[in-house]
Amino acid sequence: MRFTPRGTRFFDLLAEAAKNLVAGTALLRELVAADPGDREPIAKRLHEVEHQGDELTHTIMVELNSSFVTPFDREDIQALAAKIDDVLDFMDTAADLAVLYRIGAFPPGTDVLLRVLCRAAELTAAAMPGLSKVGELEPFWIEINELENEADRVYRRILAHLFEPGGDALEVLKTKEVVEQFELAADGFEHLADVVQTIAVKES
C-alpha cells in the first residue's frame, strides 16, 4: 500500500475550491429563477466566485511547483484543481450568456437540471476534505455518475421541448446554448469524480 502524507495543505485548498462550486450552483439556481431584469447582479456575483476559484487554482499550482512531497501524483492534484475550475467556468459562462442573450423564461426541466448541479456540488464539497482517505469515497463517485446520467436525460427532454414546432428559432438557439453549459457543468462533475476514482485505484 502506498503511503499518503497527512496534514497537507493541498486537501485544504481543494476543499476550499470545492466550496465555490456550492456557492456557484446556488447562484446559478437563483439566476434561473429570477426575472430577466434581475439577473445581471446575480451573474456578477457568480463571476466573482469564479474569480476566487481562479485564484485558488493558481495557489494550488504554485504549491505544487514548490513542494517536494505531494500526497498524490502531481498530475492528479493538478487535474482535480483544473476540473473544479472547469465546472465553475461552465457555470460562469451560462450566467453571462443568460444575461447577454436576455433569455426569458427557461424551458421546463431546467430547474431539475439545476437541482442536479446543486447536489453534485454538495457531494464534491463534502468529498474533498476526505481525500486523505480517498478509498472511502466510492459512494461519492457512484452518486456523481448517477447524477450525470440524470442530467443527460433531463437535458435531452429540454432539447425536445425547445425543438417543438412553433418556437422562435433565434430564441431556441440562444436558450439551447445556455442550457448546454449546464449540461457541460454536469459532465465536468463526472470528470472530477473520475479523477478521484483514478487516485483511489492508484492508492489501493
mmCIF file of C-alpha atoms in Angstrom, residues 2 6 10 19 21 32-34 46 60 70 84 88 101 103 113 118 128 136 138 140 142 148 156 163 177 183:
data_model
loop_
_atom_site.group_PDB
_atom_site.id
_atom_site.type_symbol
_atom_site.label_atom_id
_atom_site.label_comp_id
_atom_site.label_asym_id
_atom_site.label_seq_id
_atom_site.Cartn_x
_atom_site.Cartn_y
_atom_site.Cartn_z
ATOM 1 C CA ARG A 2 1.272 3.462 -0.864
ATOM 2 C CA ARG A 6 -1.149 13.600 6.056
ATOM 3 C CA PHE A 10 -3.454 20.505 -0.774
ATOM 4 C CA LYS A 19 -16.922 25.188 -1.612
ATOM 5 C CA LEU A 21 -18.924 25.030 -6.509
ATOM 6 C CA VAL A 32 -32.524 30.911 -13.491
ATOM 7 C CA ALA A 33 -35.439 31.539 -11.112
ATOM 8 C CA ALA A 34 -35.052 35.332 -11.259
ATOM 9 C CA LEU A 46 -21.193 34.295 -9.766
ATOM 10 C CA ILE A 60 -2.597 25.138 -5.845
ATOM 11 C CA THR A 70 2.788 15.683 -2.521
ATOM 12 C CA ILE A 84 -13.136 22.174 -10.315
ATOM 13 C CA LEU A 88 -17.010 26.980 -12.392
ATOM 14 C CA TYR A 101 -28.906 36.867 -24.662
ATOM 15 C CA ILE A 103 -33.161 34.823 -22.006
ATOM 16 C CA LEU A 113 -31.029 20.234 -14.117
ATOM 17 C CA CYS A 118 -26.514 21.701 -6.706
ATOM 18 C CA MET A 128 -12.712 16.900 -0.961
ATOM 19 C CA GLU A 136 -13.564 5.564 1.198
ATOM 20 C CA GLU A 138 -16.564 5.309 -3.638
ATOM 21 C CA PHE A 140 -19.150 9.881 -3.960
ATOM 22 C CA ILE A 142 -21.012 6.467 -7.823
ATOM 23 C CA GLU A 148 -24.622 12.945 -14.583
ATOM 24 C CA ARG A 156 -32.449 15.629 -23.822
ATOM 25 C CA PHE A 163 -37.334 21.962 -30.737
ATOM 26 C CA GLU A 177 -26.536 27.453 -25.826
ATOM 27 C CA GLU A 183 -25.066 20.030 -19.122
#
